[in-house]
PDB file of C-alpha atoms in Angstrom:
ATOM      1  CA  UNK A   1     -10.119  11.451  11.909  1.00  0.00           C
ATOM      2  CA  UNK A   2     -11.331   8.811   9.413  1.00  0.00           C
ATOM      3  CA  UNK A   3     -13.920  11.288   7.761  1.00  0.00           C
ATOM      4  CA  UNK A   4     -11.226  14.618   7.288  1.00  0.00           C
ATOM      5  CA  UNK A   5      -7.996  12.032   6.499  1.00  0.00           C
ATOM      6  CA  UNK A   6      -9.146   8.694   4.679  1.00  0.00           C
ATOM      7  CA  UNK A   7      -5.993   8.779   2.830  1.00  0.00           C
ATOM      8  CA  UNK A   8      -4.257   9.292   6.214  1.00  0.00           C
ATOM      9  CA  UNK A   9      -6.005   6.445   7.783  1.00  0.00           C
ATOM     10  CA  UNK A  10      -5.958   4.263   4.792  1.00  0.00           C
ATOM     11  CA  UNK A  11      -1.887   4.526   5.350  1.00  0.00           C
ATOM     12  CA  UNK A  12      -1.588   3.706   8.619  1.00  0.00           C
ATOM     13  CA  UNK A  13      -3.785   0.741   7.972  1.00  0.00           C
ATOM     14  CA  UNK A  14      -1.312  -0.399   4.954  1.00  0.00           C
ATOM     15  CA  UNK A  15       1.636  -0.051   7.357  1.00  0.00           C
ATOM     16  CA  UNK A  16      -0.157  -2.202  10.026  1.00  0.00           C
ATOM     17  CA  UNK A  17      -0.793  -4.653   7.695  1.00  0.00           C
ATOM     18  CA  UNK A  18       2.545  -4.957   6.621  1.00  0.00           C
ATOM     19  CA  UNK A  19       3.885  -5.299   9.996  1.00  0.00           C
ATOM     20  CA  UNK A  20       1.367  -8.234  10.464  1.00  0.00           C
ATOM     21  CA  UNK A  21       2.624  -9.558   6.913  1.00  0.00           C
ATOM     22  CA  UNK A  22       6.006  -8.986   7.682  1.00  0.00           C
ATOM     23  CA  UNK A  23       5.619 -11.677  11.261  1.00  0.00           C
ATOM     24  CA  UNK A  24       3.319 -13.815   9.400  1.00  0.00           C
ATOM     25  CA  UNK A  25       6.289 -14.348   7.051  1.00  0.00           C
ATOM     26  CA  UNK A  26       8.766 -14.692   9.757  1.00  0.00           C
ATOM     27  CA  UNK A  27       6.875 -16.714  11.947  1.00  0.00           C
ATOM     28  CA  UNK A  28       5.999 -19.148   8.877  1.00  0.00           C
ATOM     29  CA  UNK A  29       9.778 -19.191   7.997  1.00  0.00           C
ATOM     30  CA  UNK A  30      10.469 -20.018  11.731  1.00  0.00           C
ATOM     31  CA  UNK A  31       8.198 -22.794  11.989  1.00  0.00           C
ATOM     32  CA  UNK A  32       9.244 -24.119   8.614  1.00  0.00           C
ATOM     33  CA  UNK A  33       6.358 -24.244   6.777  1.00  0.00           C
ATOM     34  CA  UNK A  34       7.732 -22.146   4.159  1.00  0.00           C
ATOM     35  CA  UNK A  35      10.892 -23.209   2.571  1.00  0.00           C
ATOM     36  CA  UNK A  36      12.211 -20.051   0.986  1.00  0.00           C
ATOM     37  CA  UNK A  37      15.349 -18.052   2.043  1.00  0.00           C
ATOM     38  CA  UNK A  38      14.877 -15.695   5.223  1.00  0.00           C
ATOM     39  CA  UNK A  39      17.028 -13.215   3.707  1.00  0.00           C
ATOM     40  CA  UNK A  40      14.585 -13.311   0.586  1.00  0.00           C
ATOM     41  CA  UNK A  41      11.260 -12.951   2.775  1.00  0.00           C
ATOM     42  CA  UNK A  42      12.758  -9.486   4.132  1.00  0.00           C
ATOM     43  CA  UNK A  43      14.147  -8.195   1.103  1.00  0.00           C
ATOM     44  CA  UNK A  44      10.905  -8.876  -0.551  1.00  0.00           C
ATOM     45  CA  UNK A  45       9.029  -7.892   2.438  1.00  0.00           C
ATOM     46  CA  UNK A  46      10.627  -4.381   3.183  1.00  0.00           C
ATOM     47  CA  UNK A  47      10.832  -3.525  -0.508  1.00  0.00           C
ATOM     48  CA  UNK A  48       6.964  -4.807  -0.946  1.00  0.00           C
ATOM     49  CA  UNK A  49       5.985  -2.350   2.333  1.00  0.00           C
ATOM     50  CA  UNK A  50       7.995   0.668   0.929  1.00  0.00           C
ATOM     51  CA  UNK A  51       6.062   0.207  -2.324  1.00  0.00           C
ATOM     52  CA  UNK A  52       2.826   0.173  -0.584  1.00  0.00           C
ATOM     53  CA  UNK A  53       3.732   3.023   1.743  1.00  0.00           C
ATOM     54  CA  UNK A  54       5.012   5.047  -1.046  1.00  0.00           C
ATOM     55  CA  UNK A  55       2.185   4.680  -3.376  1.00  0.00           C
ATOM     56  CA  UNK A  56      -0.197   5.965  -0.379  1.00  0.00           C
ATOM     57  CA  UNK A  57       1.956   9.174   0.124  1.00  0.00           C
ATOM     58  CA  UNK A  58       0.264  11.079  -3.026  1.00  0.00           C
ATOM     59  CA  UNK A  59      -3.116  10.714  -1.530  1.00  0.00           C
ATOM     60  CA  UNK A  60      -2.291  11.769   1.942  1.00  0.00           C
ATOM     61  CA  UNK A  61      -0.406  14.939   0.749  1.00  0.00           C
ATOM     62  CA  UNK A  62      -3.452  15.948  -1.187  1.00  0.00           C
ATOM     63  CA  UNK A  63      -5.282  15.688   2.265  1.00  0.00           C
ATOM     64  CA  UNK A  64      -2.755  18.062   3.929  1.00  0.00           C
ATOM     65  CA  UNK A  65      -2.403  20.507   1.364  1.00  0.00           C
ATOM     66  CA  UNK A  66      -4.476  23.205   2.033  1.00  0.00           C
ATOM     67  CA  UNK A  67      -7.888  23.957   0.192  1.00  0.00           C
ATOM     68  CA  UNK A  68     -11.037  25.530   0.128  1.00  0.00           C
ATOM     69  CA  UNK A  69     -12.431  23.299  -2.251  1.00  0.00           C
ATOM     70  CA  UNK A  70     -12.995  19.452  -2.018  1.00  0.00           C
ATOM     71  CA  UNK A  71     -13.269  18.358  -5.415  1.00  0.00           C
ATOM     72  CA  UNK A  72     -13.179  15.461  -6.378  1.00  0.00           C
ATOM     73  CA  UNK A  73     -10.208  16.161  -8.241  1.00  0.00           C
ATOM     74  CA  UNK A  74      -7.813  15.769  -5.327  1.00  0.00           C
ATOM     75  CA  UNK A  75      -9.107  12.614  -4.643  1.00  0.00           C
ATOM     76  CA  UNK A  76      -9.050  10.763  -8.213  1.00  0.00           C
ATOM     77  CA  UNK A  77      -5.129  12.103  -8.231  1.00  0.00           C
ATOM     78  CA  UNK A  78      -4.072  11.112  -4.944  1.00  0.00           C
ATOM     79  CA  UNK A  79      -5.763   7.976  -5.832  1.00  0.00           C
ATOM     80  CA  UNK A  80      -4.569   7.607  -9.108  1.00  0.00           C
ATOM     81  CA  UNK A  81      -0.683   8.710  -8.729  1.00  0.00           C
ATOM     82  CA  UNK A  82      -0.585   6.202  -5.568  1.00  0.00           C
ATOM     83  CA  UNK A  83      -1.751   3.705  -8.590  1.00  0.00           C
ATOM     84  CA  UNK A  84       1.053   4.307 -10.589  1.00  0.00           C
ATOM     85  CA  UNK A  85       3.583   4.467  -7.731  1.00  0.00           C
ATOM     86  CA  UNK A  86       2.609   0.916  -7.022  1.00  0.00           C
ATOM     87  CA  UNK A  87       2.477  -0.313 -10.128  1.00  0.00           C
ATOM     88  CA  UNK A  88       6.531   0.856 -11.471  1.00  0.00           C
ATOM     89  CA  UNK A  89       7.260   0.229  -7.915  1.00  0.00           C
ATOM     90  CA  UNK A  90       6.366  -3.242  -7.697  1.00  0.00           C
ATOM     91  CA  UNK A  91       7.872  -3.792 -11.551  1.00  0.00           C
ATOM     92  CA  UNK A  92      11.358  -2.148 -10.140  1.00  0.00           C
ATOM     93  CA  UNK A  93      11.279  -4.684  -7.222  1.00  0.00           C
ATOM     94  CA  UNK A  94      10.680  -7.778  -9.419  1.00  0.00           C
ATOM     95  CA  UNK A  95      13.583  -6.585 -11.676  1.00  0.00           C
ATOM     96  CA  UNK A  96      16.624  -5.517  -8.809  1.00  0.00           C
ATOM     97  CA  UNK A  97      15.034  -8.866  -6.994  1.00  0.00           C
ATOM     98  CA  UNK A  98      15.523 -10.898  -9.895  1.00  0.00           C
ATOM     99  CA  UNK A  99      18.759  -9.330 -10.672  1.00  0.00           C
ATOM    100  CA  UNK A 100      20.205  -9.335  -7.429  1.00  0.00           C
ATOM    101  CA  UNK A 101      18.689 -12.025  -5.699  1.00  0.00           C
ATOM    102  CA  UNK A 102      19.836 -16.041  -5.595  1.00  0.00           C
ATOM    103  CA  UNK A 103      16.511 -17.497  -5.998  1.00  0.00           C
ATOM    104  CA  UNK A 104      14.379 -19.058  -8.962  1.00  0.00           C
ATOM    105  CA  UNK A 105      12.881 -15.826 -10.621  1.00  0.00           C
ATOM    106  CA  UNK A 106       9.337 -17.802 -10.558  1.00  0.00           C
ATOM    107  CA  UNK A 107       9.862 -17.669  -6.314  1.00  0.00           C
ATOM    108  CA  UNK A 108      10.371 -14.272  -6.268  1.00  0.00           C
ATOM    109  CA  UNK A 109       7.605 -13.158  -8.787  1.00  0.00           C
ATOM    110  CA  UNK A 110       5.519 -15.499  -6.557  1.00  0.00           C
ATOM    111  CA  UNK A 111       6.080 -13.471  -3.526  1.00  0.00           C
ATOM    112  CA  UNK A 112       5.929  -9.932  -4.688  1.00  0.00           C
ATOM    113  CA  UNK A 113       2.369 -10.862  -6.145  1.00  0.00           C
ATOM    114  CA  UNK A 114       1.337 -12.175  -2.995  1.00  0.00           C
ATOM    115  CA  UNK A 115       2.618  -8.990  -1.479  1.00  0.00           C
ATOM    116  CA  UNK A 116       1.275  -6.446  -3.945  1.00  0.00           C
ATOM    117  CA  UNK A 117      -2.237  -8.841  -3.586  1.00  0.00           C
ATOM    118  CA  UNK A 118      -2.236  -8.390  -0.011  1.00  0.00           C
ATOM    119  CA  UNK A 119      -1.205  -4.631   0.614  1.00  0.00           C
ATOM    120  CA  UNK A 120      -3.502  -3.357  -2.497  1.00  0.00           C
ATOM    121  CA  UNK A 121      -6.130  -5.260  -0.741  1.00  0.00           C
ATOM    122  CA  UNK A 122      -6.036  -3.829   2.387  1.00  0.00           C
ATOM    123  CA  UNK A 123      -5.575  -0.471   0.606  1.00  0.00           C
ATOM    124  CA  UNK A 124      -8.956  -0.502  -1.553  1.00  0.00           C
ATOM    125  CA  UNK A 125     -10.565  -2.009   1.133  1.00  0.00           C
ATOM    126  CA  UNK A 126      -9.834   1.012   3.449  1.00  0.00           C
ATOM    127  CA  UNK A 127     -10.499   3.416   1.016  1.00  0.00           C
ATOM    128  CA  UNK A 128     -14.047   2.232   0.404  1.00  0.00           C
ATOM    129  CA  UNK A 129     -14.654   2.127   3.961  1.00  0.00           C
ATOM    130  CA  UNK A 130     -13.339   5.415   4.709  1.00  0.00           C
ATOM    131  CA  UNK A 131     -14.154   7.747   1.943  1.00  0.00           C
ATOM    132  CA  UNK A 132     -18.066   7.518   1.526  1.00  0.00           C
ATOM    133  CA  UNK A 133     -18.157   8.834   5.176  1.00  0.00           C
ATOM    134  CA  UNK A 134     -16.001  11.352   3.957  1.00  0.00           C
ATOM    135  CA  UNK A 135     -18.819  12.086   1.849  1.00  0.00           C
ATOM    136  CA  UNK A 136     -21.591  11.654   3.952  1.00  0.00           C
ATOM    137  CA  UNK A 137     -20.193  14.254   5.869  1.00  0.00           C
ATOM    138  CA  UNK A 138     -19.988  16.589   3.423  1.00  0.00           C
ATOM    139  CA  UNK A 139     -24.066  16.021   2.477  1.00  0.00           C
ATOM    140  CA  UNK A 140     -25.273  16.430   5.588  1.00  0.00           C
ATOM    141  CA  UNK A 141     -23.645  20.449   6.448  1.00  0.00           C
ATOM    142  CA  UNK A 142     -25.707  21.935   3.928  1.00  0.00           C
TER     143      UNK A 142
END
């Protein structure tokens, strides 16, 4: 599956890092080592995951569309539109966060970073993991 989906995988590996995130935070809140509101950890948290998962949807439709061709195309604008999903998407979070939210504005910004730091991580790091085998494959049919 990881050389015909990479986009696929690369998701699923996004959404199991955010579920490891998402305890991390809880079980750092729990413990007390960090001071900051539970109810600001989720809202940050889900919002932060539905960014991430959102911005890897483009790339995994392009998979699942049908094609004869594999240019390169698909992939630079699954890649690319998953780019800009993340990036309004994590600008709309800090501003209904900040807006909505009872905490210092510097707290929240502080978190979302980490978030968008940790989930884009994960997500370039799977990417160039998975898609030069998807291309390896390709070289060796012909």
């Amino acid at each position: 599956m990881a050389s015909c989906r990479p986009y696929l995988c690369c998701l699923v590996a996004i959404t199991i890092a955010w579920a490891i995130g998402m305890l991390a935070c809880w079980a750092l809140a729990a413990s007390g080592v960090l001071t900051a509101n539970a109810a600001l950890l989720v809202v940050i948290g889900l919002g932060s995951g539905g960014v991430a998962v959102a911005g890897g949807l483009p790339g995994a439709a392009t998979e699942m569309l049908p094609s004869r061709d594999e240019s390169p195309a698909r992939i630079t604008f699954g890649f690319s539109a998953g780019v800009i999903i993340r990036l309004f998407g994590t600008v709309a979070l800090l501003g209904l966060c900040s807006y909505h939210l009872p905490a210092a504005k510097k707290e929240i910004a502080g978190m979302i970073l980490a978030w968008y730091v940790y989930l884009t991580s994960v997500d370039v790091v799977a990417l160039a993991l998975l898609l030069p085998r998807r291309d390896r494959a390709a070289t060796t049919r012909s």
